[in-house]
CSV table of N, CA and C in Angstrom, one decimal:
chain,number,residue,atom,x,y,z
A,1,MET,N,-32.5,-88.9,-19.1
A,1,MET,CA,-33.0,-87.6,-19.2
A,1,MET,C,-32.3,-86.7,-18.2
A,2,ILE,N,-32.3,-85.4,-18.5
A,2,ILE,CA,-31.8,-84.4,-17.6
A,2,ILE,C,-33.1,-83.7,-17.0
A,3,ILE,N,-33.1,-83.7,-15.7
A,3,ILE,CA,-34.3,-83.2,-15.0
A,3,ILE,C,-33.9,-82.0,-14.1
A,4,ALA,N,-34.5,-80.9,-14.4
A,4,ALA,CA,-34.3,-79.7,-13.5
A,4,ALA,C,-35.2,-79.8,-12.3
A,5,VAL,N,-34.7,-79.7,-11.1
A,5,VAL,CA,-35.5,-79.8,-9.9
A,5,VAL,C,-35.4,-78.5,-9.1
A,6,GLY,N,-36.6,-77.9,-8.7
A,6,GLY,CA,-36.6,-76.7,-7.9
A,6,GLY,C,-37.7,-76.8,-6.9
A,7,CYS,N,-37.6,-76.0,-5.9
A,7,CYS,CA,-38.6,-76.0,-4.8
A,7,CYS,C,-38.5,-74.7,-4.0
A,8,ASP,N,-39.5,-74.4,-3.3
A,8,ASP,CA,-39.4,-73.4,-2.2
A,8,ASP,C,-39.1,-74.1,-0.9
A,9,HIS,N,-39.2,-73.4,0.2
A,9,HIS,CA,-38.8,-73.9,1.5
A,9,HIS,C,-39.6,-75.2,1.8
A,10,ALA,N,-40.8,-75.4,1.3
A,10,ALA,CA,-41.6,-76.6,1.6
A,10,ALA,C,-40.9,-77.8,1.2
A,11,GLY,N,-40.0,-77.7,0.2
A,11,GLY,CA,-39.3,-78.9,-0.3
A,11,GLY,C,-38.3,-79.5,0.7
A,12,TYR,N,-38.0,-78.7,1.7
A,12,TYR,CA,-37.1,-79.1,2.8
A,12,TYR,C,-37.6,-79.1,4.2
A,13,GLU,N,-38.9,-79.0,4.3
A,13,GLU,CA,-39.5,-78.9,5.6
A,13,GLU,C,-39.3,-80.1,6.5
A,14,PRO,N,-39.1,-79.8,7.8
A,14,PRO,CA,-39.0,-80.8,8.8
A,14,PRO,C,-40.4,-81.5,8.9
A,15,PRO,N,-40.5,-82.7,9.5
A,15,PRO,CA,-39.5,-83.3,10.4
A,15,PRO,C,-38.5,-84.2,9.6
A,16,ASP,N,-38.8,-84.5,8.4
A,16,ASP,CA,-38.0,-85.5,7.7
A,16,ASP,C,-37.0,-84.9,6.7
A,17,GLY,N,-36.8,-83.5,6.8
A,17,GLY,CA,-35.8,-82.9,5.9
A,17,GLY,C,-36.4,-82.6,4.5
A,18,GLY,N,-37.6,-82.9,4.3
A,18,GLY,CA,-38.3,-82.6,3.1
A,18,GLY,C,-38.2,-83.7,2.0
A,19,TYR,N,-38.9,-83.4,0.9
A,19,TYR,CA,-39.0,-84.4,-0.2
A,19,TYR,C,-38.0,-84.2,-1.2
A,20,VAL,N,-37.4,-83.0,-1.4
A,20,VAL,CA,-36.5,-82.8,-2.5
A,20,VAL,C,-35.3,-83.7,-2.5
A,21,PRO,N,-34.6,-83.9,-1.3
A,21,PRO,CA,-33.5,-84.8,-1.3
A,21,PRO,C,-33.9,-86.2,-1.7
A,22,ALA,N,-35.1,-86.7,-1.3
A,22,ALA,CA,-35.5,-88.0,-1.7
A,22,ALA,C,-35.8,-88.0,-3.2
A,23,ILE,N,-36.4,-87.0,-3.8
A,23,ILE,CA,-36.7,-86.9,-5.2
A,23,ILE,C,-35.4,-86.9,-6.0
A,24,VAL,N,-34.5,-86.1,-5.6
A,24,VAL,CA,-33.2,-86.1,-6.3
A,24,VAL,C,-32.5,-87.5,-6.3
A,25,ALA,N,-32.5,-88.1,-5.1
A,25,ALA,CA,-31.9,-89.5,-5.0
A,25,ALA,C,-32.7,-90.5,-5.9
A,26,PHE,N,-34.0,-90.4,-5.9
A,26,PHE,CA,-34.8,-91.3,-6.8
A,26,PHE,C,-34.4,-91.1,-8.3
A,27,LEU,N,-34.4,-89.8,-8.7
A,27,LEU,CA,-34.1,-89.5,-10.1
A,27,LEU,C,-32.7,-90.1,-10.5
A,28,GLU,N,-31.7,-89.8,-9.6
A,28,GLU,CA,-30.4,-90.4,-9.9
A,28,GLU,C,-30.4,-91.9,-9.9
A,29,GLN,N,-31.1,-92.5,-9.0
A,29,GLN,CA,-31.2,-94.0,-9.0
A,29,GLN,C,-31.8,-94.5,-10.2
A,30,GLU,N,-32.7,-93.7,-10.8
A,30,GLU,CA,-33.4,-94.1,-12.1
A,30,GLU,C,-32.5,-93.8,-13.3
A,31,GLY,N,-31.4,-93.3,-13.1
A,31,GLY,CA,-30.4,-93.0,-14.2
A,31,GLY,C,-30.5,-91.6,-14.8
A,32,HIS,N,-31.3,-90.7,-14.2
A,32,HIS,CA,-31.4,-89.4,-14.7
A,32,HIS,C,-30.3,-88.5,-14.1
A,33,ARG,N,-30.0,-87.4,-14.9
A,33,ARG,CA,-29.1,-86.4,-14.4
A,33,ARG,C,-29.9,-85.3,-13.9
A,34,VAL,N,-29.6,-84.7,-12.7
A,34,VAL,CA,-30.3,-83.7,-12.0
A,34,VAL,C,-29.6,-82.4,-12.1
A,35,VAL,N,-30.3,-81.3,-12.5
A,35,VAL,CA,-29.9,-80.0,-12.4
A,35,VAL,C,-30.7,-79.4,-11.3
A,36,HIS,N,-30.0,-79.1,-10.1
A,36,HIS,CA,-30.7,-78.6,-9.0
A,36,HIS,C,-30.8,-77.1,-9.1
A,37,CYS,N,-32.0,-76.6,-9.1
A,37,CYS,CA,-32.2,-75.1,-9.3
A,37,CYS,C,-32.6,-74.4,-8.0
A,38,GLY,N,-32.4,-75.1,-6.8
A,38,GLY,CA,-32.7,-74.5,-5.5
A,38,GLY,C,-34.1,-74.5,-5.2
A,39,THR,N,-34.4,-74.1,-4.0
A,39,THR,CA,-33.6,-73.7,-2.9
A,39,THR,C,-33.0,-75.0,-2.3
A,40,ARG,N,-32.2,-74.8,-1.3
A,40,ARG,CA,-31.6,-75.9,-0.6
A,40,ARG,C,-31.7,-75.9,0.9
A,41,GLY,N,-32.8,-75.3,1.4
A,41,GLY,CA,-33.1,-75.3,2.8
A,41,GLY,C,-34.5,-74.9,3.1
A,42,ALA,N,-34.8,-74.9,4.4
A,42,ALA,CA,-36.2,-74.7,4.9
A,42,ALA,C,-36.4,-73.2,5.2
A,43,GLU,N,-35.5,-72.3,4.9
A,43,GLU,CA,-35.7,-70.9,5.2
A,43,GLU,C,-36.7,-70.4,4.1
A,44,SER,N,-37.6,-69.6,4.6
A,44,SER,CA,-38.7,-69.1,3.7
A,44,SER,C,-38.2,-68.3,2.5
A,45,VAL,N,-38.6,-68.7,1.3
A,45,VAL,CA,-38.3,-68.1,0.0
A,45,VAL,C,-39.5,-68.0,-0.8
A,46,ASP,N,-39.4,-67.3,-2.0
A,46,ASP,CA,-40.5,-67.0,-2.8
A,46,ASP,C,-40.5,-68.1,-4.0
A,47,TYR,N,-41.6,-68.9,-4.1
A,47,TYR,CA,-41.7,-69.9,-5.1
A,47,TYR,C,-41.5,-69.5,-6.5
A,48,PRO,N,-42.0,-68.3,-6.9
A,48,PRO,CA,-41.9,-67.9,-8.3
A,48,PRO,C,-40.4,-67.8,-8.8
A,49,ASP,N,-39.5,-67.5,-7.8
A,49,ASP,CA,-38.1,-67.4,-8.2
A,49,ASP,C,-37.5,-68.7,-8.6
A,50,PHE,N,-38.0,-69.8,-8.0
A,50,PHE,CA,-37.4,-71.1,-8.3
A,50,PHE,C,-38.2,-71.8,-9.4
A,51,ALA,N,-39.5,-71.4,-9.6
A,51,ALA,CA,-40.2,-71.9,-10.8
A,51,ALA,C,-39.5,-71.3,-12.0
A,52,ALA,N,-39.1,-70.0,-11.9
A,52,ALA,CA,-38.4,-69.4,-13.1
A,52,ALA,C,-37.2,-70.1,-13.4
A,53,ARG,N,-36.4,-70.5,-12.5
A,53,ARG,CA,-35.1,-71.2,-12.8
A,53,ARG,C,-35.3,-72.5,-13.5
A,54,VAL,N,-36.3,-73.3,-13.0
A,54,VAL,CA,-36.6,-74.6,-13.7
A,54,VAL,C,-37.2,-74.4,-15.1
A,55,CYS,N,-38.1,-73.4,-15.2
A,55,CYS,CA,-38.6,-73.1,-16.5
A,55,CYS,C,-37.5,-72.7,-17.5
A,56,GLN,N,-36.6,-71.9,-17.1
A,56,GLN,CA,-35.5,-71.4,-17.9
A,56,GLN,C,-34.6,-72.6,-18.3
A,57,ALA,N,-34.4,-73.5,-17.4
A,57,ALA,CA,-33.6,-74.7,-17.7
A,57,ALA,C,-34.3,-75.5,-18.8
A,58,VAL,N,-35.6,-75.7,-18.7
A,58,VAL,CA,-36.3,-76.5,-19.6
A,58,VAL,C,-36.4,-75.8,-21.0
A,59,LEU,N,-36.7,-74.5,-21.0
A,59,LEU,CA,-36.9,-73.8,-22.2
A,59,LEU,C,-35.5,-73.6,-23.0
A,60,SER,N,-34.4,-73.5,-22.2
A,60,SER,CA,-33.1,-73.3,-22.9
A,60,SER,C,-32.5,-74.7,-23.4
A,61,GLY,N,-33.1,-75.8,-23.0
A,61,GLY,CA,-32.6,-77.1,-23.4
A,61,GLY,C,-31.5,-77.6,-22.4
A,62,GLN,N,-31.3,-76.9,-21.3
A,62,GLN,CA,-30.4,-77.4,-20.3
A,62,GLN,C,-30.9,-78.6,-19.6
A,63,ALA,N,-32.3,-78.7,-19.6
A,63,ALA,CA,-32.9,-79.9,-19.0
A,63,ALA,C,-34.0,-80.3,-20.0
A,64,ASP,N,-34.3,-81.6,-20.0
A,64,ASP,CA,-35.4,-82.1,-20.8
A,64,ASP,C,-36.8,-81.9,-20.2
A,65,ARG,N,-36.8,-82.0,-18.9
A,65,ARG,CA,-38.1,-81.8,-18.1
A,65,ARG,C,-37.7,-81.2,-16.8
A,66,GLY,N,-38.8,-80.8,-16.0
A,66,GLY,CA,-38.6,-80.2,-14.7
A,66,GLY,C,-39.5,-80.7,-13.7
A,67,VAL,N,-39.1,-80.7,-12.4
A,67,VAL,CA,-40.0,-81.0,-11.3
A,67,VAL,C,-39.9,-79.9,-10.3
A,68,LEU,N,-41.1,-79.4,-9.9
A,68,LEU,CA,-41.2,-78.3,-8.9
A,68,LEU,C,-42.0,-78.8,-7.7
A,69,VAL,N,-41.5,-78.4,-6.5
A,69,VAL,CA,-42.1,-78.8,-5.2
A,69,VAL,C,-42.4,-77.5,-4.4
A,70,CYS,N,-43.6,-77.4,-4.0
A,70,CYS,CA,-44.0,-76.3,-3.0
A,70,CYS,C,-45.0,-77.0,-2.0
A,71,GLY,N,-45.6,-76.2,-1.2
A,71,GLY,CA,-46.5,-76.8,-0.2
A,71,GLY,C,-47.6,-77.6,-0.8
A,72,THR,N,-48.3,-77.1,-1.8
A,72,THR,CA,-49.4,-77.8,-2.4
A,72,THR,C,-49.1,-78.2,-3.9
A,73,GLY,N,-48.2,-77.6,-4.5
A,73,GLY,CA,-48.0,-77.8,-5.9
A,73,GLY,C,-48.7,-76.7,-6.8
A,74,ILE,N,-49.7,-76.0,-6.1
A,74,ILE,CA,-50.5,-75.1,-6.9
A,74,ILE,C,-49.7,-73.8,-7.3
A,75,GLY,N,-49.0,-73.2,-6.3
A,75,GLY,CA,-48.3,-72.0,-6.6
A,75,GLY,C,-47.2,-72.2,-7.7
A,76,MET,N,-46.5,-73.3,-7.6
A,76,MET,CA,-45.5,-73.6,-8.6
A,76,MET,C,-46.1,-73.8,-10.0
A,77,SER,N,-47.3,-74.5,-10.0
A,77,SER,CA,-48.0,-74.7,-11.2
A,77,SER,C,-48.4,-73.4,-11.9
A,78,ILE,N,-49.0,-72.5,-11.1
A,78,ILE,CA,-49.4,-71.2,-11.6
A,78,ILE,C,-48.2,-70.4,-12.1
A,79,ALA,N,-47.1,-70.4,-11.3
A,79,ALA,CA,-45.9,-69.7,-11.7
A,79,ALA,C,-45.3,-70.2,-13.0
A,80,ALA,N,-45.2,-71.5,-13.1
A,80,ALA,CA,-44.5,-72.2,-14.2
A,80,ALA,C,-45.3,-72.0,-15.5
A,81,ASN,N,-46.6,-72.0,-15.4
A,81,ASN,CA,-47.5,-71.9,-16.6
A,81,ASN,C,-47.5,-70.5,-17.1
A,82,ARG,N,-46.9,-69.5,-16.5
A,82,ARG,CA,-46.7,-68.2,-17.0
A,82,ARG,C,-45.7,-68.1,-18.1
A,83,TYR,N,-44.9,-69.2,-18.3
A,83,TYR,CA,-43.8,-69.2,-19.3
A,83,TYR,C,-44.3,-69.8,-20.6
A,84,CYS,N,-44.1,-69.1,-21.7
A,84,CYS,CA,-44.4,-69.6,-23.0
A,84,CYS,C,-43.7,-70.9,-23.2
A,85,GLY,N,-44.4,-72.0,-23.6
A,85,GLY,CA,-43.7,-73.2,-23.9
A,85,GLY,C,-43.7,-74.2,-22.8
A,86,ILE,N,-44.1,-73.7,-21.6
A,86,ILE,CA,-44.1,-74.6,-20.4
A,86,ILE,C,-45.5,-75.1,-20.3
A,87,ARG,N,-45.6,-76.4,-20.0
A,87,ARG,CA,-46.9,-77.1,-19.7
A,87,ARG,C,-46.7,-77.8,-18.4
A,88,ALA,N,-46.9,-77.1,-17.3
A,88,ALA,CA,-46.7,-77.6,-16.0
A,88,ALA,C,-48.0,-78.2,-15.5
A,89,ALA,N,-47.9,-79.4,-14.9
A,89,ALA,CA,-49.1,-80.1,-14.4
A,89,ALA,C,-48.9,-80.5,-12.9
A,90,MET,N,-49.8,-80.1,-12.1
A,90,MET,CA,-49.9,-80.6,-10.7
A,90,MET,C,-50.6,-81.9,-10.7
A,91,CYS,N,-49.9,-82.9,-10.4
A,91,CYS,CA,-50.5,-84.3,-10.4
A,91,CYS,C,-50.5,-84.9,-9.0
A,92,LEU,N,-51.7,-85.3,-8.6
A,92,LEU,CA,-51.9,-85.9,-7.2
A,92,LEU,C,-51.8,-87.4,-7.2
A,93,ASN,N,-51.9,-88.0,-8.4
A,93,ASN,CA,-51.9,-89.5,-8.5
A,93,ASN,C,-51.3,-89.9,-9.8
A,94,GLU,N,-51.2,-91.2,-9.9
A,94,GLU,CA,-50.5,-91.8,-11.1
A,94,GLU,C,-51.3,-91.6,-12.4
A,95,GLU,N,-52.7,-91.6,-12.3
A,95,GLU,CA,-53.5,-91.4,-13.5
A,95,GLU,C,-53.3,-90.0,-14.0
A,96,MET,N,-53.3,-89.0,-13.1
A,96,MET,CA,-53.1,-87.7,-13.5
A,96,MET,C,-51.7,-87.5,-14.2
A,97,ALA,N,-50.7,-88.2,-13.7
A,97,ALA,CA,-49.3,-88.1,-14.2
A,97,ALA,C,-49.3,-88.7,-15.6
A,98,ASP,N,-50.0,-89.9,-15.8
A,98,ASP,CA,-50.0,-90.5,-17.1
A,98,ASP,C,-50.7,-89.6,-18.1
A,99,LEU,N,-51.9,-89.1,-17.8
A,99,LEU,CA,-52.6,-88.3,-18.7
A,99,LEU,C,-51.9,-86.9,-19.0
A,100,ALA,N,-51.2,-86.4,-18.0
A,100,ALA,CA,-50.5,-85.1,-18.2
A,100,ALA,C,-49.4,-85.3,-19.3
A,101,ARG,N,-48.8,-86.5,-19.3
A,101,ARG,CA,-47.8,-86.8,-20.3
A,101,ARG,C,-48.4,-87.2,-21.6
A,102,ARG,N,-49.3,-88.2,-21.6
A,102,ARG,CA,-49.9,-88.8,-22.8
A,102,ARG,C,-50.7,-87.8,-23.6
A,103,HIS,N,-51.5,-87.0,-22.9
A,103,HIS,CA,-52.4,-86.1,-23.6
A,103,HIS,C,-51.9,-84.6,-23.7
A,104,ASN,N,-51.1,-84.2,-22.7
A,104,ASN,CA,-50.8,-82.8,-22.6
A,104,ASN,C,-49.3,-82.5,-22.8
A,105,ASP,N,-48.5,-83.6,-22.9
A,105,ASP,CA,-47.0,-83.5,-23.1
A,105,ASP,C,-46.4,-82.5,-22.0
A,106,ALA,N,-46.9,-82.7,-20.8
A,106,ALA,CA,-46.4,-81.8,-19.7
A,106,ALA,C,-44.9,-82.0,-19.6
A,107,ASN,N,-44.3,-80.8,-19.5
A,107,ASN,CA,-42.8,-80.8,-19.4
A,107,ASN,C,-42.3,-80.5,-18.0
A,108,ILE,N,-43.2,-80.1,-17.2
A,108,ILE,CA,-42.9,-79.8,-15.8
A,108,ILE,C,-44.0,-80.5,-14.9
A,109,LEU,N,-43.5,-81.2,-13.9
A,109,LEU,CA,-44.4,-81.8,-12.9
A,109,LEU,C,-44.3,-81.0,-11.6
A,110,CYS,N,-45.5,-80.7,-11.1
A,110,CYS,CA,-45.6,-80.0,-9.8
A,110,CYS,C,-46.1,-80.9,-8.7
A,111,LEU,N,-45.4,-80.9,-7.6
A,111,LEU,CA,-45.8,-81.8,-6.5
A,111,LEU,C,-46.0,-81.0,-5.2
A,112,GLY,N,-46.9,-81.5,-4.3
A,112,GLY,CA,-47.2,-80.8,-3.1
A,112,GLY,C,-46.6,-81.5,-1.9
A,113,ARG,N,-45.7,-80.9,-1.2
A,113,ARG,CA,-45.1,-81.4,0.0
A,113,ARG,C,-46.1,-81.7,1.1
A,114,ARG,N,-47.0,-80.7,1.3
A,114,ARG,CA,-48.0,-80.8,2.4
A,114,ARG,C,-49.2,-81.6,2.1
A,115,THR,N,-49.4,-81.9,0.8
A,115,THR,CA,-50.6,-82.6,0.4
A,115,THR,C,-50.5,-84.0,-0.1
A,116,MET,N,-49.2,-84.5,-0.2
A,116,MET,CA,-49.0,-85.8,-0.8
A,116,MET,C,-47.9,-86.5,0.1
A,117,ALA,N,-48.1,-87.8,0.3
A,117,ALA,CA,-47.1,-88.6,1.0
A,117,ALA,C,-45.9,-88.8,0.0
A,118,LEU,N,-44.7,-88.9,0.6
A,118,LEU,CA,-43.5,-89.1,-0.2
A,118,LEU,C,-43.6,-90.3,-1.2
A,119,ASP,N,-44.1,-91.4,-0.7
A,119,ASP,CA,-44.2,-92.6,-1.6
A,119,ASP,C,-45.1,-92.3,-2.7
A,120,THR,N,-46.2,-91.5,-2.5
A,120,THR,CA,-47.1,-91.2,-3.6
A,120,THR,C,-46.4,-90.2,-4.6
A,121,CYS,N,-45.6,-89.3,-4.1
A,121,CYS,CA,-44.9,-88.4,-5.0
A,121,CYS,C,-43.9,-89.2,-5.9
A,122,LEU,N,-43.3,-90.1,-5.3
A,122,LEU,CA,-42.3,-90.9,-6.1
A,122,LEU,C,-43.0,-91.8,-7.1
A,123,LYS,N,-44.2,-92.4,-6.8
A,123,LYS,CA,-44.9,-93.1,-7.7
A,123,LYS,C,-45.4,-92.3,-8.9
A,124,VAL,N,-45.9,-91.1,-8.5
A,124,VAL,CA,-46.4,-90.1,-9.6
A,124,VAL,C,-45.2,-89.7,-10.5
A,125,LEU,N,-44.1,-89.4,-9.9
A,125,LEU,CA,-42.9,-89.0,-10.6
A,125,LEU,C,-42.5,-90.1,-11.6
A,126,LYS,N,-42.5,-91.4,-11.1
A,126,LYS,CA,-42.1,-92.5,-11.9
A,126,LYS,C,-43.0,-92.6,-13.2
A,127,VAL,N,-44.3,-92.6,-13.0
A,127,VAL,CA,-45.2,-92.6,-14.1
A,127,VAL,C,-45.0,-91.5,-15.0
A,128,TRP,N,-44.8,-90.3,-14.5
A,128,TRP,CA,-44.6,-89.1,-15.3
A,128,TRP,C,-43.4,-89.2,-16.2
A,129,LEU,N,-42.3,-89.7,-15.6
A,129,LEU,CA,-41.0,-89.9,-16.3
A,129,LEU,C,-41.1,-91.0,-17.4
A,130,ASP,N,-41.8,-92.0,-17.1
A,130,ASP,CA,-41.9,-93.2,-18.0
A,130,ASP,C,-42.9,-93.1,-19.1
A,131,THR,N,-43.8,-92.1,-19.0
A,131,THR,CA,-44.9,-92.0,-20.0
A,131,THR,C,-44.6,-91.1,-21.1
A,132,PRO,N,-44.6,-91.6,-22.3
A,132,PRO,CA,-44.4,-90.7,-23.5
A,132,PRO,C,-45.6,-89.9,-23.9
A,133,PHE,N,-45.4,-88.8,-24.6
A,133,PHE,CA,-46.5,-88.1,-25.2
A,133,PHE,C,-47.1,-89.0,-26.3
A,134,SER,N,-48.4,-89.1,-26.4
A,134,SER,CA,-49.0,-90.0,-27.4
A,134,SER,C,-48.8,-89.5,-28.8
A,135,GLY,N,-48.7,-88.2,-29.0
A,135,GLY,CA,-48.5,-87.7,-30.3
A,135,GLY,C,-49.8,-87.7,-31.2
A,136,GLU,N,-50.9,-88.1,-30.6
A,136,GLU,CA,-52.1,-88.2,-31.4
A,136,GLU,C,-52.5,-86.8,-31.9
A,137,GLU,N,-53.1,-86.8,-33.1
A,137,GLU,CA,-53.4,-85.5,-33.8
A,137,GLU,C,-54.2,-84.6,-32.9
A,138,ARG,N,-55.2,-85.1,-32.2
A,138,ARG,CA,-56.1,-84.3,-31.4
A,138,ARG,C,-55.3,-83.6,-30.2
A,139,HIS,N,-54.4,-84.3,-29.7
A,139,HIS,CA,-53.6,-83.8,-28.6
A,139,HIS,C,-52.6,-82.7,-29.1
A,140,ARG,N,-51.9,-83.0,-30.3
A,140,ARG,CA,-51.0,-82.1,-30.9
A,140,ARG,C,-51.8,-80.8,-31.2
A,141,ARG,N,-53.0,-80.9,-31.8
A,141,ARG,CA,-53.8,-79.8,-32.1
A,141,ARG,C,-54.1,-78.9,-30.9
A,142,ARG,N,-54.4,-79.5,-29.8
A,142,ARG,CA,-54.7,-78.8,-28.6
A,142,ARG,C,-53.5,-78.0,-28.0
A,143,ILE,N,-52.4,-78.7,-28.1
A,143,ILE,CA,-51.1,-78.1,-27.6
A,143,ILE,C,-50.8,-76.9,-28.5
A,144,GLU,N,-51.0,-77.1,-29.8
A,144,GLU,CA,-50.7,-76.0,-30.8
A,144,GLU,C,-51.6,-74.8,-30.4
A,145,LYS,N,-52.8,-75.0,-30.0
A,145,LYS,CA,-53.7,-73.9,-29.6
A,145,LYS,C,-53.2,-73.2,-28.4
A,146,LEU,N,-52.7,-74.0,-27.4
A,146,LEU,CA,-52.0,-73.4,-26.2
A,146,LEU,C,-50.8,-72.6,-26.6
A,147,ASP,N,-50.0,-73.1,-27.6
A,147,ASP,CA,-48.9,-72.3,-28.0
A,147,ASP,C,-49.3,-71.0,-28.7
A,148,MET,N,-50.4,-71.0,-29.4
A,148,MET,CA,-50.9,-69.8,-30.0
A,148,MET,C,-51.3,-68.8,-29.0
A,149,THR,N,-51.9,-69.3,-27.9
A,149,THR,CA,-52.3,-68.4,-26.8
A,149,THR,C,-51.1,-67.8,-26.2
A,150,ASP,N,-50.1,-68.6,-26.0
A,150,ASP,CA,-48.8,-68.0,-25.5
A,150,ASP,C,-48.3,-66.9,-26.4
A,151,GLN,N,-48.3,-67.1,-27.7
A,151,GLN,CA,-47.8,-66.1,-28.6
A,151,GLN,C,-48.7,-64.9,-28.7
A,152,GLU,N,-50.0,-65.0,-28.6
A,152,GLU,CA,-50.9,-63.9,-28.6
A,152,GLU,C,-50.9,-63.1,-27.3
A,153,GLY,N,-50.5,-63.8,-26.2
A,153,GLY,CA,-50.5,-63.1,-24.9
A,153,GLY,C,-51.8,-63.2,-24.1
A,154,SER,N,-52.8,-63.7,-24.7
A,154,SER,CA,-54.1,-63.8,-24.0
A,154,SER,C,-55.0,-64.7,-24.8
A,155,SER,N,-55.8,-65.5,-24.1
A,155,SER,CA,-56.8,-66.3,-24.8
A,155,SER,C,-58.1,-65.5,-25.0
A,156,CYS,N,-58.3,-64.3,-24.4
A,156,CYS,CA,-59.6,-63.6,-24.5
A,156,CYS,C,-59.5,-62.4,-25.4
A,157,GLY,N,-58.5,-62.2,-26.1
A,157,GLY,CA,-58.4,-61.2,-27.1
A,157,GLY,C,-57.8,-59.9,-26.7
A,158,SER,N,-57.7,-59.0,-27.6
A,158,SER,CA,-57.0,-57.7,-27.4
A,158,SER,C,-57.8,-56.8,-26.4
A,159,ASP,N,-59.1,-57.0,-26.3
A,159,ASP,CA,-59.8,-56.1,-25.4
A,159,ASP,C,-60.0,-56.7,-24.0
A,160,CYS,N,-59.1,-57.7,-23.7
A,160,CYS,CA,-59.2,-58.4,-22.4
A,160,CYS,C,-58.9,-57.4,-21.3
A,161,PRO,N,-59.7,-57.4,-20.3
A,161,PRO,CA,-59.5,-56.4,-19.2
A,161,PRO,C,-58.3,-56.7,-18.3
A,162,CYS,N,-57.7,-57.9,-18.5
A,162,CYS,CA,-56.5,-58.2,-17.7
A,162,CYS,C,-55.2,-57.8,-18.4
A,163,LEU,N,-55.3,-57.3,-19.6
A,163,LEU,CA,-54.1,-56.9,-20.3
A,163,LEU,C,-53.7,-55.5,-19.9
């Protein structure tokens, strides 16, 4: 698979140089091709910029899936899920990664540098990469509803106060 990887500065935080170099090495060791979407250092940057790059790579077909890293995984997940067709999941353990793929067909995995140990991140990543979407009708139907929400612009209707 081709995997787009992106992060904010948390992906390269000291003292160990961050998780992103280890994630990229792991992906390559597993036989995946990596499209690095930045950033490449610990200088403070804005996570939505790098979420956008990974989302665009996945949506354009340049990458099959994406991995995003920030301090908690929350910001990247929020940013990525703003893009129609993206199903980003912040997974803290292997069960979440398995279900994100089998039930939700998550195409982007979000990880937290400050909330997860590196070995846990790599285990979660491995499960997420190896788990196929189940394709069960109930899960396809739910994803189709999400896609309709994307197309309509809001799940709460045209009189939504947030529009």
